[in-house]
PDB file as gemmi writes it, atoms N, CA and C in Angstrom:
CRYST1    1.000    1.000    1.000  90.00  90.00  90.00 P 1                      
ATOM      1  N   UNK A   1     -26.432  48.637  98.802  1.00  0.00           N  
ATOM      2  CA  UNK A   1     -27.582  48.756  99.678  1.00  0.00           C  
ATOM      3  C   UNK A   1     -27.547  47.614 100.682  1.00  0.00           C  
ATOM      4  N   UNK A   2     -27.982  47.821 101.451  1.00  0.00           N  
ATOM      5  CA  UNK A   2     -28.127  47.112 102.978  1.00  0.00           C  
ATOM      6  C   UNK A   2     -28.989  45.770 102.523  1.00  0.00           C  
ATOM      7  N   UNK A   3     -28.872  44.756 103.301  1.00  0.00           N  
ATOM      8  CA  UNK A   3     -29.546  43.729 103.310  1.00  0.00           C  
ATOM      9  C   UNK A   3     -31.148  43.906 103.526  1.00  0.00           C  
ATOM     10  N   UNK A   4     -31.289  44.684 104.712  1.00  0.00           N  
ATOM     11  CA  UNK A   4     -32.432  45.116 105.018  1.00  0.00           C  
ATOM     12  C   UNK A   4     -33.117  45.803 103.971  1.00  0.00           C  
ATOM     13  N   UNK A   5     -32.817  47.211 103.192  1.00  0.00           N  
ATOM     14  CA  UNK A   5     -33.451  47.294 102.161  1.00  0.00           C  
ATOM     15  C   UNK A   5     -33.836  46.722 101.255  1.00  0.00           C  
ATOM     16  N   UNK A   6     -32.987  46.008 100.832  1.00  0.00           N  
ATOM     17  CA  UNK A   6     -33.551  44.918  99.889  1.00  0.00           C  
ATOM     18  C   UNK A   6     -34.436  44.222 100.529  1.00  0.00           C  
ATOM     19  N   UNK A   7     -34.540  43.397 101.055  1.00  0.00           N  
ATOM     20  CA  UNK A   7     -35.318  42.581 101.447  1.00  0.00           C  
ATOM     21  C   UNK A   7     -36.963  43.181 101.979  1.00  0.00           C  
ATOM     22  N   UNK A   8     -36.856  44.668 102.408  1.00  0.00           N  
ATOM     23  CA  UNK A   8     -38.310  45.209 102.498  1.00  0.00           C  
ATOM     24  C   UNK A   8     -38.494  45.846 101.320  1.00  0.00           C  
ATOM     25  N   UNK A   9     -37.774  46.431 100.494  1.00  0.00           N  
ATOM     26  CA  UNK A   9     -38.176  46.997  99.139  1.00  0.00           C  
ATOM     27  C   UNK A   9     -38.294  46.045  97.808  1.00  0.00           C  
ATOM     28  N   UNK A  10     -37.937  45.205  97.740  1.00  0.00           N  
ATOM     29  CA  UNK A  10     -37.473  43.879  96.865  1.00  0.00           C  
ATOM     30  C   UNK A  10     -35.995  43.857  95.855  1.00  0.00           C  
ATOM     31  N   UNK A  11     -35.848  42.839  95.348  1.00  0.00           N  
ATOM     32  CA  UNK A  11     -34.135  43.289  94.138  1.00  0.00           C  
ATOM     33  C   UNK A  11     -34.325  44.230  93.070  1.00  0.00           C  
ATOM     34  N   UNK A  12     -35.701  43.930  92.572  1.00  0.00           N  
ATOM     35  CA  UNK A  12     -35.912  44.899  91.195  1.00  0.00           C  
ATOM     36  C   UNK A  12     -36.177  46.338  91.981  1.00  0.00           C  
ATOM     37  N   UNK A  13     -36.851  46.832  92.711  1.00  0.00           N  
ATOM     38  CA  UNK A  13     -36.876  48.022  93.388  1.00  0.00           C  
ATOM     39  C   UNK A  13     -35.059  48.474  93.329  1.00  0.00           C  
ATOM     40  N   UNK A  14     -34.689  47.931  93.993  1.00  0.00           N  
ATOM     41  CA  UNK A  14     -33.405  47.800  94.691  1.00  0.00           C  
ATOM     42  C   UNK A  14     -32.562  48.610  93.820  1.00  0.00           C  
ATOM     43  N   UNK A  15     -32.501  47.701  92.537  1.00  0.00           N  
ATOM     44  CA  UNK A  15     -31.704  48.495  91.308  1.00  0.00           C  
ATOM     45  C   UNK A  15     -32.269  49.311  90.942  1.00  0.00           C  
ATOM     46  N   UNK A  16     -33.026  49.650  90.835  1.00  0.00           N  
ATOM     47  CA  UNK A  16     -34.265  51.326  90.303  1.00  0.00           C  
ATOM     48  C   UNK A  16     -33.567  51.752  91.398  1.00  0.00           C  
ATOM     49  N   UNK A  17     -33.436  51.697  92.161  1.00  0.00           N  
ATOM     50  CA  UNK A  17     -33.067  52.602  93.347  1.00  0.00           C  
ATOM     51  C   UNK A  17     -31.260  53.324  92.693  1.00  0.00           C  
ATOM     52  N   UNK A  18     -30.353  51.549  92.810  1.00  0.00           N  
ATOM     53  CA  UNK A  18     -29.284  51.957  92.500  1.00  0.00           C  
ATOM     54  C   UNK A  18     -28.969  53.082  91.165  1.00  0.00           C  
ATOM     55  N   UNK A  19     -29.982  52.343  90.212  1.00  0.00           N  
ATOM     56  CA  UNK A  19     -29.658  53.089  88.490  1.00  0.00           C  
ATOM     57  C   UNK A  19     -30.561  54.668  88.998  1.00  0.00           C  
ATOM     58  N   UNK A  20     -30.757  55.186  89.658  1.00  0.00           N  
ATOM     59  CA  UNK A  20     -31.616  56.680  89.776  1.00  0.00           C  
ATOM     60  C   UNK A  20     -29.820  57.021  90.677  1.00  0.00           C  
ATOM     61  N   UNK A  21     -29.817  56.353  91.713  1.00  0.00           N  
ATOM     62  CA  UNK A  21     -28.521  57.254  92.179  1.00  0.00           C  
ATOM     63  C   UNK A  21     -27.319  57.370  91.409  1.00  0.00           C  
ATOM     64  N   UNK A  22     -26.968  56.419  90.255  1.00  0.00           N  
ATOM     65  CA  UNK A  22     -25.773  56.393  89.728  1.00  0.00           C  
ATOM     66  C   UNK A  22     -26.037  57.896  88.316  1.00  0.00           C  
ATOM     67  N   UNK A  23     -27.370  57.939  87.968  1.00  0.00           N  
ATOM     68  CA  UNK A  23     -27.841  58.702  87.041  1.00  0.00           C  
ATOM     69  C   UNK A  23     -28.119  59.976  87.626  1.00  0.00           C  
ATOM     70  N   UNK A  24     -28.541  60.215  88.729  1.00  0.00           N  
ATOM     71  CA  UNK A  24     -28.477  61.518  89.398  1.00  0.00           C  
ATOM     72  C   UNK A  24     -27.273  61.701  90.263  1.00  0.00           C  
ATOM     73  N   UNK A  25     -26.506  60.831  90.452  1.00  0.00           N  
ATOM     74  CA  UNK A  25     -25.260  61.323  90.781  1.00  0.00           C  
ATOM     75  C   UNK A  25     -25.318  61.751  92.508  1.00  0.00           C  
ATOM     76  N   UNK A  26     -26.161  61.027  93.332  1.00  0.00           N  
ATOM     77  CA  UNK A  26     -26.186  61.118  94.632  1.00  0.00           C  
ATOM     78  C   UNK A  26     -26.483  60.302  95.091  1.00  0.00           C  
ATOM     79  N   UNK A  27     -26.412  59.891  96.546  1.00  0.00           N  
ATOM     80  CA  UNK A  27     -26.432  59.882  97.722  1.00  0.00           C  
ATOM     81  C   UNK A  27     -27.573  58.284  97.946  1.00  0.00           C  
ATOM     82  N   UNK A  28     -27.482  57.692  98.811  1.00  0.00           N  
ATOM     83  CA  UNK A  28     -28.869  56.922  98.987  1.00  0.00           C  
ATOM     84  C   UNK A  28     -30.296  57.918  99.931  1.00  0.00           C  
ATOM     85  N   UNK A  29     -29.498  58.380 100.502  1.00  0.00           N  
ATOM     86  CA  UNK A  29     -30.789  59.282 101.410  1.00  0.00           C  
ATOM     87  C   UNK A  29     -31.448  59.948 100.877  1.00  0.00           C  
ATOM     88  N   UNK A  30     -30.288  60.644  99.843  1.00  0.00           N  
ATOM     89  CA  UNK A  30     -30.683  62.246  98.685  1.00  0.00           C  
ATOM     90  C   UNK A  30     -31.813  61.252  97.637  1.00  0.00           C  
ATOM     91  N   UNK A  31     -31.357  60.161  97.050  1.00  0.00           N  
ATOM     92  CA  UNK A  31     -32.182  59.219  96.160  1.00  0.00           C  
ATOM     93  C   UNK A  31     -33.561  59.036  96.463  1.00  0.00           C  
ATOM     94  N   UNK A  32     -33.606  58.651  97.693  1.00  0.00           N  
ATOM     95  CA  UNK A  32     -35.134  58.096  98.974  1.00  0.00           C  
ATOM     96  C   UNK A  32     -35.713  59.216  98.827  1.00  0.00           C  
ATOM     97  N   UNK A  33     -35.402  60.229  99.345  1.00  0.00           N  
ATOM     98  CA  UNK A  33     -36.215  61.315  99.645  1.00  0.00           C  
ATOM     99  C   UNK A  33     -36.806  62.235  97.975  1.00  0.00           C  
ATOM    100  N   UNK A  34     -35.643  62.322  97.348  1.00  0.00           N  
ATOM    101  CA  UNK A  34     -36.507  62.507  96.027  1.00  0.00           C  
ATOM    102  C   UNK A  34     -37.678  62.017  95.027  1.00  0.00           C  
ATOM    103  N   UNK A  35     -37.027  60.432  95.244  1.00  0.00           N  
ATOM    104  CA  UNK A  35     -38.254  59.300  94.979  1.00  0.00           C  
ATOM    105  C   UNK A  35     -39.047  59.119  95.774  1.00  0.00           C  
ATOM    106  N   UNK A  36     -39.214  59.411  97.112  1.00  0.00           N  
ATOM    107  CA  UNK A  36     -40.629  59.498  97.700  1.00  0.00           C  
ATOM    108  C   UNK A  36     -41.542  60.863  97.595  1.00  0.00           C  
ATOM    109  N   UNK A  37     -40.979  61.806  97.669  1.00  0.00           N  
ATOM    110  CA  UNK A  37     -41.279  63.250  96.648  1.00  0.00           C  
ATOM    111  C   UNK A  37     -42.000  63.075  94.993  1.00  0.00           C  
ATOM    112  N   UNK A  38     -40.955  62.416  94.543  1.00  0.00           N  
ATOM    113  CA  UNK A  38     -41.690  61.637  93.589  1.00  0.00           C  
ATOM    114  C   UNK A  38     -43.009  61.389  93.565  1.00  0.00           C  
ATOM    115  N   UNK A  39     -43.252  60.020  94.409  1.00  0.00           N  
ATOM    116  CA  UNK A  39     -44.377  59.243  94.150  1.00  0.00           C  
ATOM    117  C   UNK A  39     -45.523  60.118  95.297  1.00  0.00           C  
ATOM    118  N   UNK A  40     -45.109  60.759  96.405  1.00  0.00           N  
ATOM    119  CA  UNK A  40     -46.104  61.273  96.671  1.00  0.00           C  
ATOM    120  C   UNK A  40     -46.990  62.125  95.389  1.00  0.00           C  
ATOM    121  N   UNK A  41     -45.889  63.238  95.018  1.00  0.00           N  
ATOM    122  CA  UNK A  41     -46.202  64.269  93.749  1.00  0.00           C  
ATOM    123  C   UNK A  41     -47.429  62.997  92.894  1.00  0.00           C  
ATOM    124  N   UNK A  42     -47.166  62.282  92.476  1.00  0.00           N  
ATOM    125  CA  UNK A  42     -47.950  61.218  91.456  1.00  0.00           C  
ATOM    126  C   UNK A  42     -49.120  60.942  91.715  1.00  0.00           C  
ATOM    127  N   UNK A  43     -48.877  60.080  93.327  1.00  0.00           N  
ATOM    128  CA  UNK A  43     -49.883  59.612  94.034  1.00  0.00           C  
ATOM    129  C   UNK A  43     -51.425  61.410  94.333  1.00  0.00           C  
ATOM    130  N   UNK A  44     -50.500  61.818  94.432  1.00  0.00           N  
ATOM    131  CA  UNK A  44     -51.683  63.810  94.849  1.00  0.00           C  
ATOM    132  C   UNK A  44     -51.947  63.901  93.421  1.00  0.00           C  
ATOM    133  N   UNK A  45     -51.863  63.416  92.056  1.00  0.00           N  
ATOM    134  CA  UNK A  45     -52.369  63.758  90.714  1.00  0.00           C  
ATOM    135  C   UNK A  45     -52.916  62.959  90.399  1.00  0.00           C  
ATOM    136  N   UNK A  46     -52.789  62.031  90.730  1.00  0.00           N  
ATOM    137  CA  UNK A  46     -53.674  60.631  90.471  1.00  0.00           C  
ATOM    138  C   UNK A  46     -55.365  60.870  91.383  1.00  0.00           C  
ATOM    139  N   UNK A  47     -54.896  61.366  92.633  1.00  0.00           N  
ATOM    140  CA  UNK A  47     -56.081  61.261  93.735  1.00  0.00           C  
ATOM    141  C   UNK A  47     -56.757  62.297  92.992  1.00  0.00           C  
ATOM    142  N   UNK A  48     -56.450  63.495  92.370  1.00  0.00           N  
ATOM    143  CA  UNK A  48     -57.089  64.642  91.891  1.00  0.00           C  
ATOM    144  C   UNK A  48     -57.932  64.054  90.589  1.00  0.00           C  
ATOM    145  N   UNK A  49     -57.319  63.417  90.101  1.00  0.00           N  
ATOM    146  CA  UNK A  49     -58.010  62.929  88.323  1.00  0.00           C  
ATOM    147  C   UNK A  49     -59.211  61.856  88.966  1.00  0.00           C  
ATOM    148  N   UNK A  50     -58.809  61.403  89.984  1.00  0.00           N  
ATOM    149  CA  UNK A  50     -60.033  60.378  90.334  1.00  0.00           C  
ATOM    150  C   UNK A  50     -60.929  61.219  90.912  1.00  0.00           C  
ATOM    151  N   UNK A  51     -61.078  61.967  92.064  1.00  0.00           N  
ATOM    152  CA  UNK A  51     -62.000  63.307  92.177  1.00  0.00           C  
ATOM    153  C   UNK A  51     -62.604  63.553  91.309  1.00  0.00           C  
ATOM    154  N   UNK A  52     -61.763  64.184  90.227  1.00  0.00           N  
ATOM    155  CA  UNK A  52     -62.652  65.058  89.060  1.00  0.00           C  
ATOM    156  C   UNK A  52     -63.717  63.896  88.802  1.00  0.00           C  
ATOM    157  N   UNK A  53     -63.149  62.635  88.139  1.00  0.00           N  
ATOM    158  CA  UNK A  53     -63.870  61.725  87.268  1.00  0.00           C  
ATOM    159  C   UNK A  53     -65.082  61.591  88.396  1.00  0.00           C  
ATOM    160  N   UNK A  54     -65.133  61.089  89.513  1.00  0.00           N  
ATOM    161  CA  UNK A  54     -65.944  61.035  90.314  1.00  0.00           C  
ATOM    162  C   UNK A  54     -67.413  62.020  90.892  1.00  0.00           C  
ATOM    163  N   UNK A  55     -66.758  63.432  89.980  1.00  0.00           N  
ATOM    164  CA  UNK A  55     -67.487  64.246  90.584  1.00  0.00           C  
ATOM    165  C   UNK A  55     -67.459  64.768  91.939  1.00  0.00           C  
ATOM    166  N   UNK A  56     -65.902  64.489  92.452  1.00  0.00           N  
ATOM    167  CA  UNK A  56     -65.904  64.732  94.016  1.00  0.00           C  
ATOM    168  C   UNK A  56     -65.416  66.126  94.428  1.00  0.00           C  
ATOM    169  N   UNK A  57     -65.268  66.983  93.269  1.00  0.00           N  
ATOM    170  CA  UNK A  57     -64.168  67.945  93.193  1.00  0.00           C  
ATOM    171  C   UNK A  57     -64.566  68.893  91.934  1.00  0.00           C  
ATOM    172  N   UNK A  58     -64.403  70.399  92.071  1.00  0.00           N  
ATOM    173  CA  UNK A  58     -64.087  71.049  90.713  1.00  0.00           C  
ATOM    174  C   UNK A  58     -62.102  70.836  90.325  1.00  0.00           C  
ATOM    175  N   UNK A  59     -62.668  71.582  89.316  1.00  0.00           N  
ATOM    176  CA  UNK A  59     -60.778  71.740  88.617  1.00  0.00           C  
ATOM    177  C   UNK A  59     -60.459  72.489  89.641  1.00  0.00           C  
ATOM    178  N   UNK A  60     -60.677  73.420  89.962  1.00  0.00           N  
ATOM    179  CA  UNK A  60     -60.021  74.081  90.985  1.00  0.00           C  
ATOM    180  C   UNK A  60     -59.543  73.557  92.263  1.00  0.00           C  
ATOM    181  N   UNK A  61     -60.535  72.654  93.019  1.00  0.00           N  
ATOM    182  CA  UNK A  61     -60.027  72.228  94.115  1.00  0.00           C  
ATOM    183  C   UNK A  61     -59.497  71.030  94.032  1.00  0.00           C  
ATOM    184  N   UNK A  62     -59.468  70.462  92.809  1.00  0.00           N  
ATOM    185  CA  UNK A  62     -58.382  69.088  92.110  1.00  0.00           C  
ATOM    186  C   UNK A  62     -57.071  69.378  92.088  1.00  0.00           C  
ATOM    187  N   UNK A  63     -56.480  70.637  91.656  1.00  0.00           N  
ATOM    188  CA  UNK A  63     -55.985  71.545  91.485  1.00  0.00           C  
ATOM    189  C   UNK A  63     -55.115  71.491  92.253  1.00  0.00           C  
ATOM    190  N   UNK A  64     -55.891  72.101  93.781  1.00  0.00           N  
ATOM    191  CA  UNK A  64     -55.013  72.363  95.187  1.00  0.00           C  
ATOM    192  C   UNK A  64     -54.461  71.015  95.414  1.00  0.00           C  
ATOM    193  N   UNK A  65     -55.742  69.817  95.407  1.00  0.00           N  
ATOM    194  CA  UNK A  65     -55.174  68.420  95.828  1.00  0.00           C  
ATOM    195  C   UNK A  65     -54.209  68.057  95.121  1.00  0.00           C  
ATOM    196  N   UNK A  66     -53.848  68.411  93.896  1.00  0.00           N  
ATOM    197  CA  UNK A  66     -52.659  68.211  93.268  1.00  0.00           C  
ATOM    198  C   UNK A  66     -51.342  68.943  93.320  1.00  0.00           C  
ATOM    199  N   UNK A  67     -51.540  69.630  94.279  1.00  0.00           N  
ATOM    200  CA  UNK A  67     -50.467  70.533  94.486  1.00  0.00           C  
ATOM    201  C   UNK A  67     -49.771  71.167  93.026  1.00  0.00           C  
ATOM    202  N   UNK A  68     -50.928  71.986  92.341  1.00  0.00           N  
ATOM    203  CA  UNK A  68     -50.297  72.457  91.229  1.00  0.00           C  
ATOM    204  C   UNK A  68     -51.089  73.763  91.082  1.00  0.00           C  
ATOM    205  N   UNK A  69     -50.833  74.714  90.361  1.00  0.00           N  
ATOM    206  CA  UNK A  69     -51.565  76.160  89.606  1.00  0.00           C  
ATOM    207  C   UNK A  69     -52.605  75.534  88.783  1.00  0.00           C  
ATOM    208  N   UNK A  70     -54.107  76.136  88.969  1.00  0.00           N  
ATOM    209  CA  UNK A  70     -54.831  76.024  88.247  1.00  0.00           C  
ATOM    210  C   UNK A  70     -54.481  75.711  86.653  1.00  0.00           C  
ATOM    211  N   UNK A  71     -53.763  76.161  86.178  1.00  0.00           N  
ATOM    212  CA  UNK A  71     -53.317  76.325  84.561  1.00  0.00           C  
ATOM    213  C   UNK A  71     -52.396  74.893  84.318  1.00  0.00           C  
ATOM    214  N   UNK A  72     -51.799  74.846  84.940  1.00  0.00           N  
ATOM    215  CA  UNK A  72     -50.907  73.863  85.083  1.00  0.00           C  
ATOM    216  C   UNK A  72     -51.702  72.218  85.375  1.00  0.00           C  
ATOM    217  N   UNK A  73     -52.192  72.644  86.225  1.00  0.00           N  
ATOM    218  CA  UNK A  73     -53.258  71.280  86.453  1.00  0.00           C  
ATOM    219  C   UNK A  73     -54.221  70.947  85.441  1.00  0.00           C  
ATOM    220  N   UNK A  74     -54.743  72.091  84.386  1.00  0.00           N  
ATOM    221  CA  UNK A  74     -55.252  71.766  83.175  1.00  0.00           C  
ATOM    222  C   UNK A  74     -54.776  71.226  81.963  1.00  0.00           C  
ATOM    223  N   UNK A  75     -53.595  72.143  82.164  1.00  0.00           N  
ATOM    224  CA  UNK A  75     -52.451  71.342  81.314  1.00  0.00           C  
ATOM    225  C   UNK A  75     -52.058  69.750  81.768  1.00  0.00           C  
ATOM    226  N   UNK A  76     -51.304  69.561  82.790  1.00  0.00           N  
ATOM    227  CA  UNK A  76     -51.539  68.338  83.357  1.00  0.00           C  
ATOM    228  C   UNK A  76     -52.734  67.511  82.859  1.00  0.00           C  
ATOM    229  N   UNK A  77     -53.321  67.550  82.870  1.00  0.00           N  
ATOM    230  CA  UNK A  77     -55.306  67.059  82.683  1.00  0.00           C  
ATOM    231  C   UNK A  77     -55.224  66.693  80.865  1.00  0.00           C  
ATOM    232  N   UNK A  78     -54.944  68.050  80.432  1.00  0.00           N  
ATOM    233  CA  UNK A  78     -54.739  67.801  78.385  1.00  0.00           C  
ATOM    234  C   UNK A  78     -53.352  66.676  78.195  1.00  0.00           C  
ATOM    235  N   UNK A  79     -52.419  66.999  79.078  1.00  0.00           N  
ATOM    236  CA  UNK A  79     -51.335  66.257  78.238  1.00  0.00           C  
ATOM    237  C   UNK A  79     -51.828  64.634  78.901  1.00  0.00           C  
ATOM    238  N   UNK A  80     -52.808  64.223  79.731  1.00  0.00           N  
ATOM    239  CA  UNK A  80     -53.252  63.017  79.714  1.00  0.00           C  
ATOM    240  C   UNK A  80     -54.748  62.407  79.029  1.00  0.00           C  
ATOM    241  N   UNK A  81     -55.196  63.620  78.354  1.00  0.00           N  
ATOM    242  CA  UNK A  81     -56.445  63.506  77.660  1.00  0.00           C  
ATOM    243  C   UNK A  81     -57.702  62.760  78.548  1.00  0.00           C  
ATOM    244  N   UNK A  82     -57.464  63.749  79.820  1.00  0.00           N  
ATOM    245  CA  UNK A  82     -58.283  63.185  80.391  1.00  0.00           C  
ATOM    246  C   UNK A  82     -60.010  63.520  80.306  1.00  0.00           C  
ATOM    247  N   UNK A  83     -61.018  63.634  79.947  1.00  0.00           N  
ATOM    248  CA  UNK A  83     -62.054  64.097  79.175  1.00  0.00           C  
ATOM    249  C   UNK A  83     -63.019  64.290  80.805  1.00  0.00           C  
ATOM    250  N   UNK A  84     -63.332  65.649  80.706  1.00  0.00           N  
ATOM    251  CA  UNK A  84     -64.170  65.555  82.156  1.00  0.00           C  
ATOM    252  C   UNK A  84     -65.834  66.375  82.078  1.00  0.00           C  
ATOM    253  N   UNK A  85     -66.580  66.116  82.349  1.00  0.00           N  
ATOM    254  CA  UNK A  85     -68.051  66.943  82.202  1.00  0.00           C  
ATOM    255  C   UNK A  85     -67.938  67.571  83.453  1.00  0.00           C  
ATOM    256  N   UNK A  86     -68.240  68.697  82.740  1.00  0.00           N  
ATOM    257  CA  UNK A  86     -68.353  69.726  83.717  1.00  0.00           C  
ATOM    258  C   UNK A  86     -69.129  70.716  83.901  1.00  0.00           C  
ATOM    259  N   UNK A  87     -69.927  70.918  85.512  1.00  0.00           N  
ATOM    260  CA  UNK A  87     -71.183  71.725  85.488  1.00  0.00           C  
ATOM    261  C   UNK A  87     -70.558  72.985  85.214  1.00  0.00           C  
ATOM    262  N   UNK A  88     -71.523  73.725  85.191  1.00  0.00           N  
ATOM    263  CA  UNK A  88     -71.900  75.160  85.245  1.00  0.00           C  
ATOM    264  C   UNK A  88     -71.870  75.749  86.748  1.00  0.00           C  
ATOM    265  N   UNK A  89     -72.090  75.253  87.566  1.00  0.00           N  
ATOM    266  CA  UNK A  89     -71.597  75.766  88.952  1.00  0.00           C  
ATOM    267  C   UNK A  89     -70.332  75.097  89.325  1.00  0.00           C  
ATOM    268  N   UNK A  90     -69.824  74.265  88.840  1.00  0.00           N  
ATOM    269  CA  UNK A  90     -68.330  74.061  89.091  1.00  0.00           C  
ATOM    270  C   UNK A  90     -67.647  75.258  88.514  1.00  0.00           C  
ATOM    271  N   UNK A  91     -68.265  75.781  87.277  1.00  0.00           N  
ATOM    272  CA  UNK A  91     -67.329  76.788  86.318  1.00  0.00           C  
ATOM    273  C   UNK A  91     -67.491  77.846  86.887  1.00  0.00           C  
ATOM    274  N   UNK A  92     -68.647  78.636  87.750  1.00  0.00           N  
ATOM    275  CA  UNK A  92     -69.225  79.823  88.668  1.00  0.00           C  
ATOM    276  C   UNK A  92     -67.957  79.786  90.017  1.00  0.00           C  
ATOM    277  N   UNK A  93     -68.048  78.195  90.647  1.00  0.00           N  
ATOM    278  CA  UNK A  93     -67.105  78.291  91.926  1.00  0.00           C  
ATOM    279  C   UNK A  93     -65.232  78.160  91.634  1.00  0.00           C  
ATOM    280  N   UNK A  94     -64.951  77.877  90.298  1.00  0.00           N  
ATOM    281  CA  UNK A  94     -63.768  77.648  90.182  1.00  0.00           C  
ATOM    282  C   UNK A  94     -63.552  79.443  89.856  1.00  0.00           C  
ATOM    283  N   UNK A  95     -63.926  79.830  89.282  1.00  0.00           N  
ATOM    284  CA  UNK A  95     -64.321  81.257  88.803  1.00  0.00           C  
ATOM    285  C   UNK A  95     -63.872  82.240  90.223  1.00  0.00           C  
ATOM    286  N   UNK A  96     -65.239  82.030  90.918  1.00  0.00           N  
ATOM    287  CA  UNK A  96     -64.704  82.969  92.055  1.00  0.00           C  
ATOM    288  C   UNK A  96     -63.478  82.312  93.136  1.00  0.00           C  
ATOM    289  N   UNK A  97     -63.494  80.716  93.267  1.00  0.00           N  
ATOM    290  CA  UNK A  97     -62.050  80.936  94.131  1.00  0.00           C  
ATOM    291  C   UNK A  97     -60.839  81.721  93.193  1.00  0.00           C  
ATOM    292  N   UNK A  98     -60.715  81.886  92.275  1.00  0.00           N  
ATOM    293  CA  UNK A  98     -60.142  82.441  91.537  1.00  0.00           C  
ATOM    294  C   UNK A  98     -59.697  83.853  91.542  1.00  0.00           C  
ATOM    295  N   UNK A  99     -60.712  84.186  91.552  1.00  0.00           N  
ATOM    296  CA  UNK A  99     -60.749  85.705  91.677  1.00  0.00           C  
ATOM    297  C   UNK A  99     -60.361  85.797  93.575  1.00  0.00           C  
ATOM    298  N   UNK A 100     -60.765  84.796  94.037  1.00  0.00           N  
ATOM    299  CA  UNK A 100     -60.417  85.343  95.277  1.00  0.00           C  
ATOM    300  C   UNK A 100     -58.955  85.501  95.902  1.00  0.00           C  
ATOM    301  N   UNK A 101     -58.283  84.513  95.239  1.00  0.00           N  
ATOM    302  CA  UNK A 101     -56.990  84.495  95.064  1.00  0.00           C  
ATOM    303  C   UNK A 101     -55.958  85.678  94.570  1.00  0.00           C  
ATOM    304  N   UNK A 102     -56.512  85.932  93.555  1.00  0.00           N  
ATOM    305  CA  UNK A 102     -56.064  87.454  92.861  1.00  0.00           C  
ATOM    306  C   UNK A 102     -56.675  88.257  93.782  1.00  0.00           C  
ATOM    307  N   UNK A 103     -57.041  88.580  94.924  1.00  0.00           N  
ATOM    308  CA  UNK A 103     -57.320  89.953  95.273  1.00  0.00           C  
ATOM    309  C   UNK A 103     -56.591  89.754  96.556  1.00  0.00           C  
TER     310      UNK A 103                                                      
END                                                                             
């Protein structure tokens, strides 16, 4: 890696960087762009779980912000035990975007 990268990403970055390309077996560009794919993907599931907790959001439209399938984003949600209260008109509007989708 370039001097320049290092020095804006830091040394320990640096080697995370190197040990992902030697383990996936590509490229530095192919590496960057997957790992920023990556952390966006993370960063859009993270913003969604803080929504929910906040009350800023149903599951459903946490969901979209997470760029995932309703089902999947619940799953997502159980395999972090994330515990959420939830109205009764969140469960009415997640309901019909739902259905609106299917038709």
């Amino acid at each position: 890696m370039s001097k320049t990268l290092s020095t804006r990403v830091g040394r320990e970055t640096e080697e995370e960087i190197r040990y992902y390309m030697r383990a996936e077996k590509v490229d530095k560009a192919t590496a960057m762009r997957r790992l920023l794919g990556l952390g966006v993907q993370g960063w859009r599931r993270e913003t969604a779980v803080q929504l929910l907790r906040e009350g800023k959001a149903t599951v459903w439209r946490a969901a979209t912000v997470a760029g995932l399938p309703l089902w999947d984003f619940i799953q997502f949600l159980c395999e972090r035990n994330v515990i959420l209260s939830v109205k009764g008109r969140d469960v009415v509007d997640d309901v019909s975007a739902a259905r609106k989708v299917k038709t």
